[in-house]
Amino acid sequence: MTDAGRDTAQRTADTLELLAKESQLWLSTAAADGTPHLIPMSFVWDGERMTMGTAERSATVRNLRSRPVARAAVGHHFDVVLVDGSVDIIAPEEIDPPTADAFALVASDPRQLPGYLYLRLTPRRVLAWRSFPERPGAEIMTGGRWLA
Amino acid sequence: MTDAGRDTAQRTADTLELLAKESQLWLSTAAADGTPHLIPMSFVWDGERMTMGTAERSATVRNLRSRPVARAAVGHHFDVVLVDGSVDIIAPEEIDPPTADAFALVASDPRQLPGYLYLRLTPRRVLAWRSFPERPGAEIMTGGRWLA
């Protein structure tokens, strides 16, 4: 820890801890015409991916079918993790049971909700900062690889 | 208050109170190629608009110059206000002093930061809900007019 804030290794450790314990995020997608969309979602982190659930007829699913990328924000305004990545849409009958069981502990279970499905965000770039001086050096994953 | 949650008038009153007291939001924009962007921002609400400040060379400003629309989220995952609207970019020398003075109480002052400017989001549509059963009836502003 310097005046510039946490180093990359510490930010990465803090981020992995946050992703493991947190179950709520903000998910941003964009419509085909470029209109931004933003919605709160529940999620579980399996060590590599974030799994969410939502209604098939939601704007988020419509946007992701047009362009399967999203940015998620986890944490608070002054202790934030931002995750850019690609999103796969997974039918309830195709989800792996351990992930589905973990997700059912934090949100309504898409396997029990007609018209619901899973979204799975695979991080490609991750930023983490706690304060304005920490903005430089925020990038802790790029190209799908942790830098630390 | 019914099993379906707060009525439109109560949601509107709660929303106006939240916007007046809260100073942090999540702002979603989209790049010209449709890539979604999401960032925490400080803001002040003047009763009609949300004013924020950011760096001119930020992705948010680049996105807004391409397509001047955004969605903001204020509050928490289970007590959320979502605001869709158009965004004006305002130079520090053009901001009205009362708004600039109010903003300087919650964030760094763009008038003192070279390369910074103001963003002003004018709501066109507002949604407010606290729980899953409150999702129907969430719309409290449409076409720029409060429904209550």
Coordinates of C-alpha atoms in Angstrom, one line a residue:
Chain A
M1 CA 0.0 0.0 0.0
T2 CA 1.4 3.3 -1.1
D3 CA -0.1 6.8 -1.5
A4 CA -1.4 5.5 -4.9
G5 CA -3.4 2.8 -3.1
R6 CA -3.3 -0.9 -3.2
D7 CA -1.0 -2.8 -5.5
T8 CA -2.3 -5.1 -8.2
A9 CA -1.9 -8.2 -6.1
Q10 CA -3.9 -6.7 -3.2
R11 CA -6.6 -5.4 -5.4
T12 CA -6.9 -8.8 -7.0
A13 CA -7.2 -10.6 -3.7
D14 CA -9.7 -8.1 -2.5
T15 CA -11.7 -8.5 -5.7
L16 CA -11.8 -12.2 -5.5
E17 CA -13.0 -12.0 -1.9
L18 CA -15.7 -9.5 -2.8
L19 CA -16.9 -11.6 -5.8
A20 CA -17.1 -14.7 -3.5
K21 CA -19.1 -13.0 -0.8
E22 CA -21.3 -10.5 -2.7
S23 CA -24.5 -11.6 -4.4
Q24 CA -25.8 -8.3 -6.0
L25 CA -24.5 -6.4 -8.9
W26 CA -25.5 -3.8 -11.5
L27 CA -25.6 -5.0 -15.1
S28 CA -25.2 -2.7 -18.0
T29 CA -26.0 -3.8 -21.6
A30 CA -26.9 -1.8 -24.7
A31 CA -29.8 -2.2 -27.2
A32 CA -29.2 -2.7 -30.9
D33 CA -29.8 1.0 -31.4
G34 CA -27.2 1.9 -28.8
T35 CA -29.6 2.8 -25.9
P36 CA -27.9 1.9 -22.6
H37 CA -29.7 -0.4 -20.2
L38 CA -28.9 -0.9 -16.5
I39 CA -30.6 -3.2 -14.0
P40 CA -29.8 -4.8 -10.6
M41 CA -29.2 -8.5 -10.6
S42 CA -28.4 -11.3 -8.2
F43 CA -25.3 -13.4 -9.0
V44 CA -23.0 -16.1 -7.9
W45 CA -19.2 -16.3 -8.7
D46 CA -17.7 -19.8 -9.3
G47 CA -14.1 -18.6 -9.4
E48 CA -14.2 -17.8 -13.1
R49 CA -17.6 -16.6 -14.1
M50 CA -20.6 -14.7 -12.8
T51 CA -24.0 -16.5 -13.2
M52 CA -27.3 -14.5 -13.0
G53 CA -30.9 -15.2 -13.8
T54 CA -33.5 -13.1 -15.5
A55 CA -36.7 -13.2 -17.6
E56 CA -36.4 -14.3 -21.2
R57 CA -38.5 -11.3 -22.3
S58 CA -36.4 -8.7 -20.4
A59 CA -34.6 -5.9 -22.2
T60 CA -31.3 -7.3 -20.9
V61 CA -31.9 -10.6 -22.7
R62 CA -33.0 -8.8 -25.9
N63 CA -29.9 -6.7 -25.7
L64 CA -27.6 -9.6 -25.1
R65 CA -29.1 -11.5 -28.1
S66 CA -28.1 -8.6 -30.2
R67 CA -24.7 -8.0 -28.7
P68 CA -23.5 -10.5 -26.0
V69 CA -21.4 -8.1 -24.0
A70 CA -22.0 -6.5 -20.6
R71 CA -20.3 -4.5 -17.9
A72 CA -21.1 -5.4 -14.3
A73 CA -20.4 -3.3 -11.2
V74 CA -20.0 -5.0 -7.8
G75 CA -19.5 -3.3 -4.5
H76 CA -20.0 0.4 -3.6
H77 CA -19.3 3.7 -5.3
F78 CA -16.1 4.1 -3.4
D79 CA -15.0 0.4 -3.4
V80 CA -15.9 -0.8 -6.8
V81 CA -15.1 -3.7 -9.1
L82 CA -16.1 -3.3 -12.7
V83 CA -16.2 -6.4 -14.9
D84 CA -16.4 -6.2 -18.8
G85 CA -17.0 -9.5 -20.5
S86 CA -19.0 -11.7 -22.8
V87 CA -22.3 -13.2 -21.8
D88 CA -23.7 -16.6 -22.6
I89 CA -27.5 -17.2 -22.3
I90 CA -28.1 -20.6 -20.7
A91 CA -31.4 -22.5 -20.6
P92 CA -32.4 -23.9 -17.2
E93 CA -32.2 -27.4 -18.5
E94 CA -28.6 -26.8 -19.6
I95 CA -27.2 -25.2 -16.4
D96 CA -24.8 -27.2 -14.3
P97 CA -26.5 -28.2 -11.1
P98 CA -23.8 -26.9 -8.6
T99 CA -24.1 -23.4 -10.1
A100 CA -27.9 -23.6 -10.2
D101 CA -28.0 -24.8 -6.6
A102 CA -25.6 -22.0 -5.5
F103 CA -27.7 -19.4 -7.4
A104 CA -30.9 -20.6 -5.8
L105 CA -29.5 -19.6 -2.4
V106 CA -29.3 -15.9 -3.4
A107 CA -32.3 -15.5 -5.8
S108 CA -35.4 -17.0 -7.2
D109 CA -34.5 -20.3 -9.0
P110 CA -34.9 -20.0 -12.8
R111 CA -35.4 -23.8 -12.9
Q112 CA -38.7 -23.1 -11.0
L113 CA -39.8 -20.0 -13.0
P114 CA -41.3 -20.4 -16.4
G115 CA -39.7 -18.0 -18.9
Y116 CA -36.6 -17.5 -16.9
L117 CA -33.0 -18.3 -17.9
Y118 CA -29.4 -17.9 -16.8
L119 CA -26.8 -15.4 -17.9
R120 CA -23.2 -16.2 -17.5
L121 CA -20.6 -13.3 -17.7
T122 CA -17.0 -14.4 -18.4
P123 CA -14.7 -11.5 -17.4
R124 CA -12.3 -10.2 -20.0
R125 CA -11.3 -7.0 -18.3
V126 CA -11.6 -6.1 -14.6
L127 CA -11.0 -2.8 -12.8
A128 CA -10.9 -2.2 -9.1
W129 CA -10.5 1.0 -7.1
R130 CA -11.5 2.4 -3.7
S131 CA -10.8 6.1 -4.1
F132 CA -9.8 8.7 -6.6
P133 CA -6.0 8.2 -6.1
E134 CA -6.6 4.5 -6.8
R135 CA -8.0 5.2 -10.3
P136 CA -4.6 4.8 -12.0
G137 CA -3.6 1.1 -11.7
A138 CA -7.3 0.0 -11.5
E139 CA -6.9 -2.6 -14.2
I140 CA -6.3 -6.0 -12.7
M141 CA -7.4 -8.2 -15.6
T142 CA -7.0 -7.6 -19.3
G143 CA -7.5 -10.0 -22.2
G144 CA -9.2 -12.4 -19.8
R145 CA -6.0 -12.8 -17.7
W146 CA -5.4 -11.6 -14.1
L147 CA -2.3 -9.3 -14.1
A148 CA -1.1 -10.3 -10.6
Chain B
M1 CA -49.6 0.2 0.4
T2 CA -51.0 -3.1 -0.8
D3 CA -49.5 -6.6 -1.5
A4 CA -48.4 -5.1 -4.8
G5 CA -46.3 -2.5 -2.9
R6 CA -46.4 1.2 -2.8
D7 CA -48.7 3.2 -5.1
T8 CA -47.4 5.6 -7.7
A9 CA -47.8 8.7 -5.5
Q10 CA -45.8 7.0 -2.7
R11 CA -43.1 5.8 -5.0
T12 CA -42.8 9.3 -6.5
A13 CA -42.6 10.9 -3.1
D14 CA -39.9 8.4 -2.0
T15 CA -38.0 8.9 -5.2
L16 CA -37.9 12.6 -4.9
E17 CA -36.7 12.3 -1.3
L18 CA -34.0 9.8 -2.4
L19 CA -32.8 12.0 -5.2
A20 CA -32.6 15.0 -2.9
K21 CA -30.6 13.2 -0.2
E22 CA -28.4 10.8 -2.2
S23 CA -25.2 11.9 -3.9
Q24 CA -23.9 8.8 -5.6
L25 CA -25.3 6.9 -8.7
W26 CA -24.3 4.4 -11.3
L27 CA -24.3 5.8 -14.9
S28 CA -24.7 3.6 -17.9
T29 CA -23.9 4.8 -21.4
A30 CA -23.0 3.0 -24.7
A31 CA -20.2 3.4 -27.2
A32 CA -20.9 4.0 -30.8
D33 CA -20.3 0.3 -31.5
G34 CA -22.8 -0.7 -28.8
T35 CA -20.4 -1.6 -26.1
P36 CA -22.0 -0.8 -22.7
H37 CA -20.2 1.3 -20.2
L38 CA -21.0 1.7 -16.5
I39 CA -19.3 3.9 -13.9
P40 CA -20.0 5.3 -10.4
M41 CA -20.6 9.1 -10.3
S42 CA -21.4 11.8 -7.8
F43 CA -24.5 13.9 -8.5
V44 CA -26.8 16.6 -7.2
W45 CA -30.5 16.8 -8.0
D46 CA -32.0 20.3 -8.4
G47 CA -35.6 19.1 -8.5
E48 CA -35.6 18.5 -12.3
R49 CA -32.2 17.3 -13.4
M50 CA -29.2 15.4 -12.2
T51 CA -25.8 17.1 -12.5
M52 CA -22.6 15.2 -12.5
G53 CA -18.9 15.9 -13.3
T54 CA -16.3 13.9 -15.1
A55 CA -13.1 14.1 -17.2
E56 CA -13.6 15.2 -20.8
R57 CA -11.4 12.3 -22.0
S58 CA -13.5 9.7 -20.2
A59 CA -15.3 6.9 -22.0
T60 CA -18.6 8.3 -20.7
V61 CA -18.1 11.7 -22.4
R62 CA -17.0 10.0 -25.6
N63 CA -20.1 7.8 -25.5
L64 CA -22.4 10.7 -24.8
R65 CA -20.9 12.8 -27.7
S66 CA -21.9 9.9 -29.9
R67 CA -25.3 9.2 -28.4
P68 CA -26.4 11.6 -25.6
V69 CA -28.6 9.2 -23.6
A70 CA -27.9 7.4 -20.3
R71 CA -29.6 5.3 -17.6
A72 CA -28.7 6.1 -14.0
A73 CA -29.4 3.9 -11.0
V74 CA -29.8 5.5 -7.6
G75 CA -30.2 3.6 -4.3
H76 CA -29.7 0.0 -3.6
H77 CA -30.4 -3.3 -5.4
F78 CA -33.6 -3.8 -3.5
D79 CA -34.7 -0.1 -3.3
V80 CA -33.8 1.2 -6.7
V81 CA -34.6 4.3 -8.8
L82 CA -33.7 3.9 -12.5
V83 CA -33.6 7.1 -14.6
D84 CA -33.5 7.1 -18.4
G85 CA -32.9 10.4 -20.1
S86 CA -30.9 12.7 -22.3
V87 CA -27.6 14.1 -21.2
D88 CA -26.2 17.6 -21.9
I89 CA -22.5 18.2 -21.6
I90 CA -21.8 21.6 -20.0
A91 CA -18.4 23.4 -19.8
P92 CA -17.4 24.7 -16.4
E93 CA -17.7 28.3 -17.5
E94 CA -21.3 27.7 -18.6
I95 CA -22.7 26.0 -15.5
D96 CA -25.1 28.0 -13.3
P97 CA -23.3 28.8 -10.0
P98 CA -25.9 27.4 -7.6
T99 CA -25.7 24.0 -9.2
A100 CA -21.9 24.2 -9.4
D101 CA -21.7 25.2 -5.7
A102 CA -24.1 22.3 -4.7
F103 CA -22.1 19.8 -6.7
A104 CA -18.8 21.0 -5.1
L105 CA -20.2 19.9 -1.7
V106 CA -20.4 16.3 -2.8
A107 CA -17.5 15.9 -5.3
S108 CA -14.4 17.5 -6.7
D109 CA -15.3 20.8 -8.3
P110 CA -14.9 20.7 -12.1
R111 CA -14.4 24.4 -12.1
Q112 CA -11.1 23.7 -10.3
L113 CA -10.0 20.7 -12.4
P114 CA -8.5 21.2 -15.8
G115 CA -10.1 18.9 -18.4
Y116 CA -13.3 18.3 -16.4
L117 CA -16.9 19.2 -17.3
Y118 CA -20.4 18.7 -16.2
L119 CA -23.0 16.2 -17.3
R120 CA -26.7 17.0 -16.9
L121 CA -29.2 14.2 -17.1
T122 CA -32.8 15.2 -17.7
P123 CA -35.2 12.4 -16.8
R124 CA -37.6 11.1 -19.5
R125 CA -38.6 7.8 -17.8
V126 CA -38.2 6.8 -14.2
L127 CA -38.8 3.4 -12.6
A128 CA -38.9 2.8 -8.8
W129 CA -39.2 -0.5 -7.0
R130 CA -38.2 -2.1 -3.7
S131 CA -38.9 -5.7 -4.1
F132 CA -39.9 -8.3 -6.7
P133 CA -43.7 -7.8 -6.2
E134 CA -43.2 -4.1 -6.8
R135 CA -41.8 -4.6 -10.3
P136 CA -45.2 -4.1 -11.9
G137 CA -46.2 -0.5 -11.5
A138 CA -42.5 0.6 -11.3
E139 CA -43.0 3.3 -13.9
I140 CA -43.5 6.7 -12.2
M141 CA -42.4 9.0 -15.0
T142 CA -42.9 8.5 -18.7
G143 CA -42.4 11.0 -21.6
G144 CA -40.7 13.4 -19.1
R145 CA -43.9 13.7 -16.9
W146 CA -44.5 12.3 -13.5
L147 CA -47.5 10.1 -13.5
A148 CA -48.7 10.9 -10.0

